[in-house]
Structure formats: C-alpha cells, structure tokens
mmCIF file of C-alpha atoms in Angstrom:
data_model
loop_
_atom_site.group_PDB
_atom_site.id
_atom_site.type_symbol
_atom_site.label_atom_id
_atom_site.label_comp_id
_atom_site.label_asym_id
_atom_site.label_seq_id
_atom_site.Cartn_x
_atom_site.Cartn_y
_atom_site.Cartn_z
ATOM 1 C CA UNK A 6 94.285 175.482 93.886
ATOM 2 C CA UNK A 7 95.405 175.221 90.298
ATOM 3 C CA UNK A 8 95.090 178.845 88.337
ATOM 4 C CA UNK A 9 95.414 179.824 84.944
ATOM 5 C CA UNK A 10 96.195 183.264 83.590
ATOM 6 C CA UNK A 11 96.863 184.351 79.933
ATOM 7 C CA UNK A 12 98.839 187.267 78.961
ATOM 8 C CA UNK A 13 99.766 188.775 76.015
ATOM 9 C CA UNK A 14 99.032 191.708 73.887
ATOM 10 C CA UNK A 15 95.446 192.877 73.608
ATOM 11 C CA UNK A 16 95.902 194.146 70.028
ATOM 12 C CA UNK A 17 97.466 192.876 66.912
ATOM 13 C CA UNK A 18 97.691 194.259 63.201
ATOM 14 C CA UNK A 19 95.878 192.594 60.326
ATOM 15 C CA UNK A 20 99.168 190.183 59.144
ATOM 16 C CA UNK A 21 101.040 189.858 61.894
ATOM 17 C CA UNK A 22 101.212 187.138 64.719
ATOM 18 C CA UNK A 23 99.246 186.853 67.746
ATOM 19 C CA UNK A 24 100.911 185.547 70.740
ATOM 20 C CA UNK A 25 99.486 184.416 74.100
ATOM 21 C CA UNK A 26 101.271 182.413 76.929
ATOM 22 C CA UNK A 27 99.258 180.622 79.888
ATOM 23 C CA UNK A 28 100.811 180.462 83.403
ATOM 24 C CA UNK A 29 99.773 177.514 84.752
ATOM 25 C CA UNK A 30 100.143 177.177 88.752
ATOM 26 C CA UNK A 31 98.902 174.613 91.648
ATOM 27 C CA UNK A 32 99.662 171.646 88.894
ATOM 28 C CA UNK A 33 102.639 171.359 87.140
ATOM 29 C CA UNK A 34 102.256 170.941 82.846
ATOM 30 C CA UNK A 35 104.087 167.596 82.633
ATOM 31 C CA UNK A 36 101.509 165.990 84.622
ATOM 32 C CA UNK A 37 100.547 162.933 82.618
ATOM 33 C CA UNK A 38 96.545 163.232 83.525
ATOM 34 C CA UNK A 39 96.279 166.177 81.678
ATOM 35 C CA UNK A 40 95.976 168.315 78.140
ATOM 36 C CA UNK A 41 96.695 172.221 77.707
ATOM 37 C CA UNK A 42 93.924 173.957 75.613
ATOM 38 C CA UNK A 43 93.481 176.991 74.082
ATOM 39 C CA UNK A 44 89.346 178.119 73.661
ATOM 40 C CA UNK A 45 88.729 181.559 71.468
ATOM 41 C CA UNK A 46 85.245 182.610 71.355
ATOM 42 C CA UNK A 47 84.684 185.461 68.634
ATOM 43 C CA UNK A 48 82.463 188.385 69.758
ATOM 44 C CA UNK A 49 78.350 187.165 69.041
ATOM 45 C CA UNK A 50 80.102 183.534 68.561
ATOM 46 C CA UNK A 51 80.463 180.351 69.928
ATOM 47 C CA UNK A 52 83.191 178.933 71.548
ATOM 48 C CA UNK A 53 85.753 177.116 69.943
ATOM 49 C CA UNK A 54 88.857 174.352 70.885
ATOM 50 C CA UNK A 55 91.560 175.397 68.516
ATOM 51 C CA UNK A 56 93.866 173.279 69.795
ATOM 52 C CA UNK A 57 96.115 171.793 72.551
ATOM 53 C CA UNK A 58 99.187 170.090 73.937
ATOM 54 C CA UNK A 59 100.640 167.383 75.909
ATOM 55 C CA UNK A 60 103.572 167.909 77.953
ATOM 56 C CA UNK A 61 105.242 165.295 75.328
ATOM 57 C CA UNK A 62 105.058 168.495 73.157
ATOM 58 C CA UNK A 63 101.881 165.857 70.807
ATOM 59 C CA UNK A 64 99.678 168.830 69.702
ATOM 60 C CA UNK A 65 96.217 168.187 67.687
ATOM 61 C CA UNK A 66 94.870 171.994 65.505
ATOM 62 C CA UNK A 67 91.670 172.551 64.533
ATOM 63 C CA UNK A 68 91.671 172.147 60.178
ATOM 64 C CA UNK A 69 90.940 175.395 59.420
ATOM 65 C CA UNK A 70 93.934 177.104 61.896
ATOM 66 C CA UNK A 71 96.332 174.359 60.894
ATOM 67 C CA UNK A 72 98.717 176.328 58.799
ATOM 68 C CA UNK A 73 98.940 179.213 61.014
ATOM 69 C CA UNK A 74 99.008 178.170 64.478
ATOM 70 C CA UNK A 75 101.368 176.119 66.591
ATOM 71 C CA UNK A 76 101.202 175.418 69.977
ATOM 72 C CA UNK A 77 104.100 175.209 72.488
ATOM 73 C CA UNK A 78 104.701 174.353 76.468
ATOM 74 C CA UNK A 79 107.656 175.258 78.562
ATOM 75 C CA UNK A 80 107.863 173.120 81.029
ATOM 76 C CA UNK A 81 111.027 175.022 83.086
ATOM 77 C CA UNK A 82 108.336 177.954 83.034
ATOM 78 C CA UNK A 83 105.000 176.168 83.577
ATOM 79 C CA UNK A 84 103.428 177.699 80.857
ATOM 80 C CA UNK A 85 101.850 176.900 77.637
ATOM 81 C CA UNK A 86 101.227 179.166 74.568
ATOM 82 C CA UNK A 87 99.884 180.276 71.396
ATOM 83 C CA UNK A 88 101.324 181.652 68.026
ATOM 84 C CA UNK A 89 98.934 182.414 65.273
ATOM 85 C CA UNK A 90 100.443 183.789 62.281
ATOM 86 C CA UNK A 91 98.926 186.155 59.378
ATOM 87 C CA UNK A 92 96.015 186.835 60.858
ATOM 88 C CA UNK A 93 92.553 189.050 60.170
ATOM 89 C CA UNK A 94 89.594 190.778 61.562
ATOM 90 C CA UNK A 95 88.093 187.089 61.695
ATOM 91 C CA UNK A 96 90.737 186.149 64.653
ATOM 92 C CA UNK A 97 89.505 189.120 66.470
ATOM 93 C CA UNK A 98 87.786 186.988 69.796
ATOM 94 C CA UNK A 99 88.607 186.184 73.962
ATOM 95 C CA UNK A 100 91.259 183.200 74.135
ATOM 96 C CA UNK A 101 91.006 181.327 76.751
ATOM 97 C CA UNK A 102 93.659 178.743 78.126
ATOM 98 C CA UNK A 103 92.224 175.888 79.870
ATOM 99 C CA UNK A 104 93.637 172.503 81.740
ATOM 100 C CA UNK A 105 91.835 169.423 79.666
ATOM 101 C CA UNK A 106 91.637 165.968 81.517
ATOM 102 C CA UNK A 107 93.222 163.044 79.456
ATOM 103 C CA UNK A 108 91.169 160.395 78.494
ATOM 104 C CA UNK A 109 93.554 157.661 78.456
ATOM 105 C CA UNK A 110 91.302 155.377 76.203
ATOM 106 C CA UNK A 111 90.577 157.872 73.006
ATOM 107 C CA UNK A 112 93.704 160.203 73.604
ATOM 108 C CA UNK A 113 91.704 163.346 72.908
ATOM 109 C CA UNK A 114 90.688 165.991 75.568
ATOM 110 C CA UNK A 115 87.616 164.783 78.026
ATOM 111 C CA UNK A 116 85.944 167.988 80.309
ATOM 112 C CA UNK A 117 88.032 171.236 80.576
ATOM 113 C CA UNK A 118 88.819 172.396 84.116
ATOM 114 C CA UNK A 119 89.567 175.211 85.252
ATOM 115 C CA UNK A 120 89.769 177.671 82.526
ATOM 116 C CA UNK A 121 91.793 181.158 82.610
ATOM 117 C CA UNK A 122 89.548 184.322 82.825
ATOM 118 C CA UNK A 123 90.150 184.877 78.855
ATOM 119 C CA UNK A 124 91.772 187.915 77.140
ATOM 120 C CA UNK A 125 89.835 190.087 74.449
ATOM 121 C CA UNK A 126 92.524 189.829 71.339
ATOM 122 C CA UNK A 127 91.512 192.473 68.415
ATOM 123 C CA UNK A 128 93.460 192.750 65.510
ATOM 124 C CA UNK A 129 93.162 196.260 64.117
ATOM 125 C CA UNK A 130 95.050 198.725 62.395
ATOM 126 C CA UNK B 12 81.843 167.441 63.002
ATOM 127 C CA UNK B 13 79.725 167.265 65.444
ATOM 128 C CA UNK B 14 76.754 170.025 65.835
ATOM 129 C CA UNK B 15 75.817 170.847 69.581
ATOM 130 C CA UNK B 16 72.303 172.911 69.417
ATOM 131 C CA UNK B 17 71.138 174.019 72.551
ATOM 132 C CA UNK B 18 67.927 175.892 73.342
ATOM 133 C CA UNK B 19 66.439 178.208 73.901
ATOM 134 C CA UNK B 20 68.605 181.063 73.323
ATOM 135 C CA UNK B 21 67.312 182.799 76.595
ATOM 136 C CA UNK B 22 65.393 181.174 79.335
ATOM 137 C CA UNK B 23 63.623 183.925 81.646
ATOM 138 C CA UNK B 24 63.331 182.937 85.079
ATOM 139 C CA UNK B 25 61.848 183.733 88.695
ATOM 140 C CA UNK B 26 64.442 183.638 91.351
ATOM 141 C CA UNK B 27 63.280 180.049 93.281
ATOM 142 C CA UNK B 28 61.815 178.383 90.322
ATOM 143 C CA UNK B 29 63.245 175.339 88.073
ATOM 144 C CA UNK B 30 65.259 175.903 85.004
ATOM 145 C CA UNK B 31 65.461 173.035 82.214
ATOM 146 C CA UNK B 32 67.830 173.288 79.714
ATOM 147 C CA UNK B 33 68.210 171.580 76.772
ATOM 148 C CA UNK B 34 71.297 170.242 74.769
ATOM 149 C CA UNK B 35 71.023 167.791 71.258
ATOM 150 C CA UNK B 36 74.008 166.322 69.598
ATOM 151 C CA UNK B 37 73.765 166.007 65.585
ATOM 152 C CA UNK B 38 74.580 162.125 66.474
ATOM 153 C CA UNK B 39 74.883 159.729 68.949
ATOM 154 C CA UNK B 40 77.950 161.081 71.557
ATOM 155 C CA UNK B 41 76.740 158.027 74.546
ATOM 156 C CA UNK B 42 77.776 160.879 77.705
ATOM 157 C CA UNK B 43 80.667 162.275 76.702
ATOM 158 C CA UNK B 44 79.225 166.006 77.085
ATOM 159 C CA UNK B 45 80.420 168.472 79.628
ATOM 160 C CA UNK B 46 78.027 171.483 81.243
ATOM 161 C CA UNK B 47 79.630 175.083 81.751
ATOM 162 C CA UNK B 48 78.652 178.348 83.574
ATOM 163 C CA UNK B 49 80.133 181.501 82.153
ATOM 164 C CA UNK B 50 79.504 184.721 83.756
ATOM 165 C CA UNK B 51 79.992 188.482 82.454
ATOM 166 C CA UNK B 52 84.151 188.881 82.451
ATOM 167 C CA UNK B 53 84.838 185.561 83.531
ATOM 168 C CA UNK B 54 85.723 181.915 81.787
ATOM 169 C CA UNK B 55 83.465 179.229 82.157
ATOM 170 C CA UNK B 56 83.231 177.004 84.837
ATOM 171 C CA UNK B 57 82.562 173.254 85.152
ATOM 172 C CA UNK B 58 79.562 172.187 85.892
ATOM 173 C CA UNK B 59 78.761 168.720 85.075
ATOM 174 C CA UNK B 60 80.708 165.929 82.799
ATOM 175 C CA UNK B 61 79.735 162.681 81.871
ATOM 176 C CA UNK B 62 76.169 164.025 81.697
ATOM 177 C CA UNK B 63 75.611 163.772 84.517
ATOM 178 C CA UNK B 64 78.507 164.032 87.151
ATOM 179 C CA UNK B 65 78.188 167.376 89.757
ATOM 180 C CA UNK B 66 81.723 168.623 89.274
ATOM 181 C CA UNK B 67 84.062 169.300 92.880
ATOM 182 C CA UNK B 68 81.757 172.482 94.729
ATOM 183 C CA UNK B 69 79.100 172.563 92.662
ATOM 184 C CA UNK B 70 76.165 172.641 94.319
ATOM 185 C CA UNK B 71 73.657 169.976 94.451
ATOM 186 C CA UNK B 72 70.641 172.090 92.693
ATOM 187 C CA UNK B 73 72.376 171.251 89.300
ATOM 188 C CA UNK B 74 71.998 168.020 88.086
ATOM 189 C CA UNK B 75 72.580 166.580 84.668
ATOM 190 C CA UNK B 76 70.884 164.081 82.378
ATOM 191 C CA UNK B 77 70.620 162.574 78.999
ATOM 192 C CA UNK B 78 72.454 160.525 77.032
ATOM 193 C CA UNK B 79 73.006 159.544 72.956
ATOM 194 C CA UNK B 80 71.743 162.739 71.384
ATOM 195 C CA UNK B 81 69.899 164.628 74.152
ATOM 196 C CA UNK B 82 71.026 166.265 77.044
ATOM 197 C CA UNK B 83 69.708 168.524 79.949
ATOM 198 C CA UNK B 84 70.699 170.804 82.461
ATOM 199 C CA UNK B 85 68.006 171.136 85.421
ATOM 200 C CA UNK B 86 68.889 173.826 88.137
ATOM 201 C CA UNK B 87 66.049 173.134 90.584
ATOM 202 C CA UNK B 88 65.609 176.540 92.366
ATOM 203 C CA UNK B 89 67.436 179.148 90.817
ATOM 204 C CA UNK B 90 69.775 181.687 92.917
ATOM 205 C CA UNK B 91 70.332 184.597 92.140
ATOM 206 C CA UNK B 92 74.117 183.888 91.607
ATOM 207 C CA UNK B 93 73.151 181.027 88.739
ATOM 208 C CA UNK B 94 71.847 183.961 86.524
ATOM 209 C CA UNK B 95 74.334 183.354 83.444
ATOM 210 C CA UNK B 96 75.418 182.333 80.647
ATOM 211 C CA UNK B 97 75.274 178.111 80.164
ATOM 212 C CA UNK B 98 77.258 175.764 77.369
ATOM 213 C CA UNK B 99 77.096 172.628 76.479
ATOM 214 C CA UNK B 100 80.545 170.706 75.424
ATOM 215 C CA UNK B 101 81.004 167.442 73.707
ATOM 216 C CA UNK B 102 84.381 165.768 73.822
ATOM 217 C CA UNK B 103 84.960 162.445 72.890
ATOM 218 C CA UNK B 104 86.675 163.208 69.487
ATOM 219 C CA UNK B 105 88.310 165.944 67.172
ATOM 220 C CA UNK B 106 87.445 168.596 67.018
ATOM 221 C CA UNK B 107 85.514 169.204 69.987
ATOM 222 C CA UNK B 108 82.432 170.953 69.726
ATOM 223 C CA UNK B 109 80.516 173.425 71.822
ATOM 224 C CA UNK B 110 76.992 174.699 72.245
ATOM 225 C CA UNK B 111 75.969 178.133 71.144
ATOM 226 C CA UNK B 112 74.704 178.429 74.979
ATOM 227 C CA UNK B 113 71.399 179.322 76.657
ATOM 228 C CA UNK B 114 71.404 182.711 78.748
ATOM 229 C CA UNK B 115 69.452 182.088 82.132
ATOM 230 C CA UNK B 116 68.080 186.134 83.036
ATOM 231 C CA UNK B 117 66.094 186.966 85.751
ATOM 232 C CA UNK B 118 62.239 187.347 85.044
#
C-alpha cells in the first residue's frame, strides 16, 4: 500500500522559510510512472498545485511561488520536500504531498493518488 | 489559467437519495478532470479520472460524466460515509487547477 506522510514544523515566523519533507513508502520516488506534488489549501480557500518533481530532479512552480520555492527529492531517503523562503500570513494553509501519475504524452501531472493527510502550516509571530 | 467552478456550494441531502454534482471548465479540457473526496482531517481521495473512470475501491454508486467544459459527479444513493467535502481537478496542463468544491451534508 503506498503511504504518504508530511512532517515538518507546524509554525513559522513571518520571513523565514518553511520546510516540509514527504516520506513516501510502498513505491519507491524514482519510479518513472510517476510525479511528486505538493497541494496547499489556505484556510476558506481552494486548493492549489504549487509544484512538483520528477525523480530526474525536472521540477515545474506555480508563477507566483517561483522565486521562493524549490522543490527537492532524496531518493537514498524516499522522500520529497518543500522549501519556501520569506514568507507571510498569506502562506499560512494545510500542505499536502501527493504521488501524481505521469502522463507520458504532455509531461505534466495527470490524477493525484494517494495524497498525505496534510499538515496545518501557520506563520505567526 | 484555467477556472474550475463547481456548484453548488452545499448540496443537502437525504441519506438513500441521488446527489448530482456539477463541475464547468472556463474552456474546453476534452476529460482530463479528476473527482476527489475530502473528509474533516483527512486529504482527499480519488474518486474518478478521465471523467469518468471509478478509481481502484471506489464503489460503484459514483460514477462520472461529462466532457469539454462540463462535468458531473452522480452518487446514486448516498451513505452516510459519502457525507463530505467533493473537488473537481483538471490536469492536462500548467498550472493545474482545482474546484472550489461542493460540500454534500446530511438533510
């Protein structure tokens, strides 16, 4: 059964970076048929794909995080993760990890399955 | 970008009767959209992709339908366990987009 869990601190101050790794078990990261997503979904707010990774270490950021966030994997861990630098009250939301099926023909994401339970991340003072 | 609206909001409903939710796409997607469940503490969980493929385990109450710019979720006869929180996902491009979501409560 493949299982994803996301850990990481559950508060961050305004201007500093939020990290989160995903453990990833029952599949192992360099598998070739699929993408490693992150999903944050701010409190009253839809979700949103900010970004993800192949196990070739290829990542694709959503515009508006572009210049603050990088994506990693580790494959001698099996985990994936997330660094988001400088951030605000606005990043304040549940991240959620999530495996992403590769659709060989476009080379983007197709459905996302299964998903971590999430983590509330608030950045506070 | 593309917009995913879904609606309604909140869809009140009898335990044993037929749910019909609704998904549009600001354009054309063909069936690249994906159906979630989401549940209080918990991530989502596949439903349907392709529009209209039951994911592994799902049960055969959900089906899915639709395809250019309007999609919908049917659950046929609603259990008590299907009383959550439902998004629609498109996927076929960047960035992917989701729905808002519809929440399915008991009447």
């Amino acid at each position: 059964q493949v299982r994803l869990q996301e850990s990481g601190p559950r508060v961050v101050k305004p201007s500093e970076t939020l990290s989160l790794t995903c453990t990833v078990s029952g599949v192992s990261v360099t598998n070739t048929d699929y993408l490693w997503t992150w999903v944050r979904q701010p409190p009253g707010k839809a979700l949103e794909c900010i970004g993800y990774i192949y196990h070739s270490g290829t990542t694709n950021y959503d515009a508006s995080l572009k210049t603050r966030l990088t994506i990693s994997i580790d494959t001698s861990k099996n985990q994936f993760s997330l660094t988001l630098r400088s951030v605000t009250a606005a990043d304040t939301a549940v991240y959620y990890c999530a495996r992403a099926y590769y659709d060989f023909w476009t080379g983007y994401p197709d459905h996302f399955d299964p998903w971590g339970q999430g983590t509330l991340v608030t950045v506070s003072s | 970008e593309i917009v995913m609206t879904q609606s309604p909001a909140t869809l009140s409903v009898s335990p044993g009767e037929r749910a019909t939710l609704s998904c549009r796409a600001s354009q054309s997607i063909n069936k690249k959209l994906a159906w979630y469940q989401q549940k209080a503490g918990q991530g989502p969980r596949l439903l349907i992709y392709g529009a209209s493929t039951r994911a592994t385990g799902v049960p055969a109450r959900f089906s899915g339908s639709g395809s250019g710019t309007d999609f919908t979720l049917t659950i046929s006869s609603l259990q008590s366990e299907d009383f959550a929180v439902y998004y629609c996902h498109y996927y076929n491009d960047w960035p992917l987009t989701f729905g808002g979501g519809t929440k399915v409560e008991i009447k």
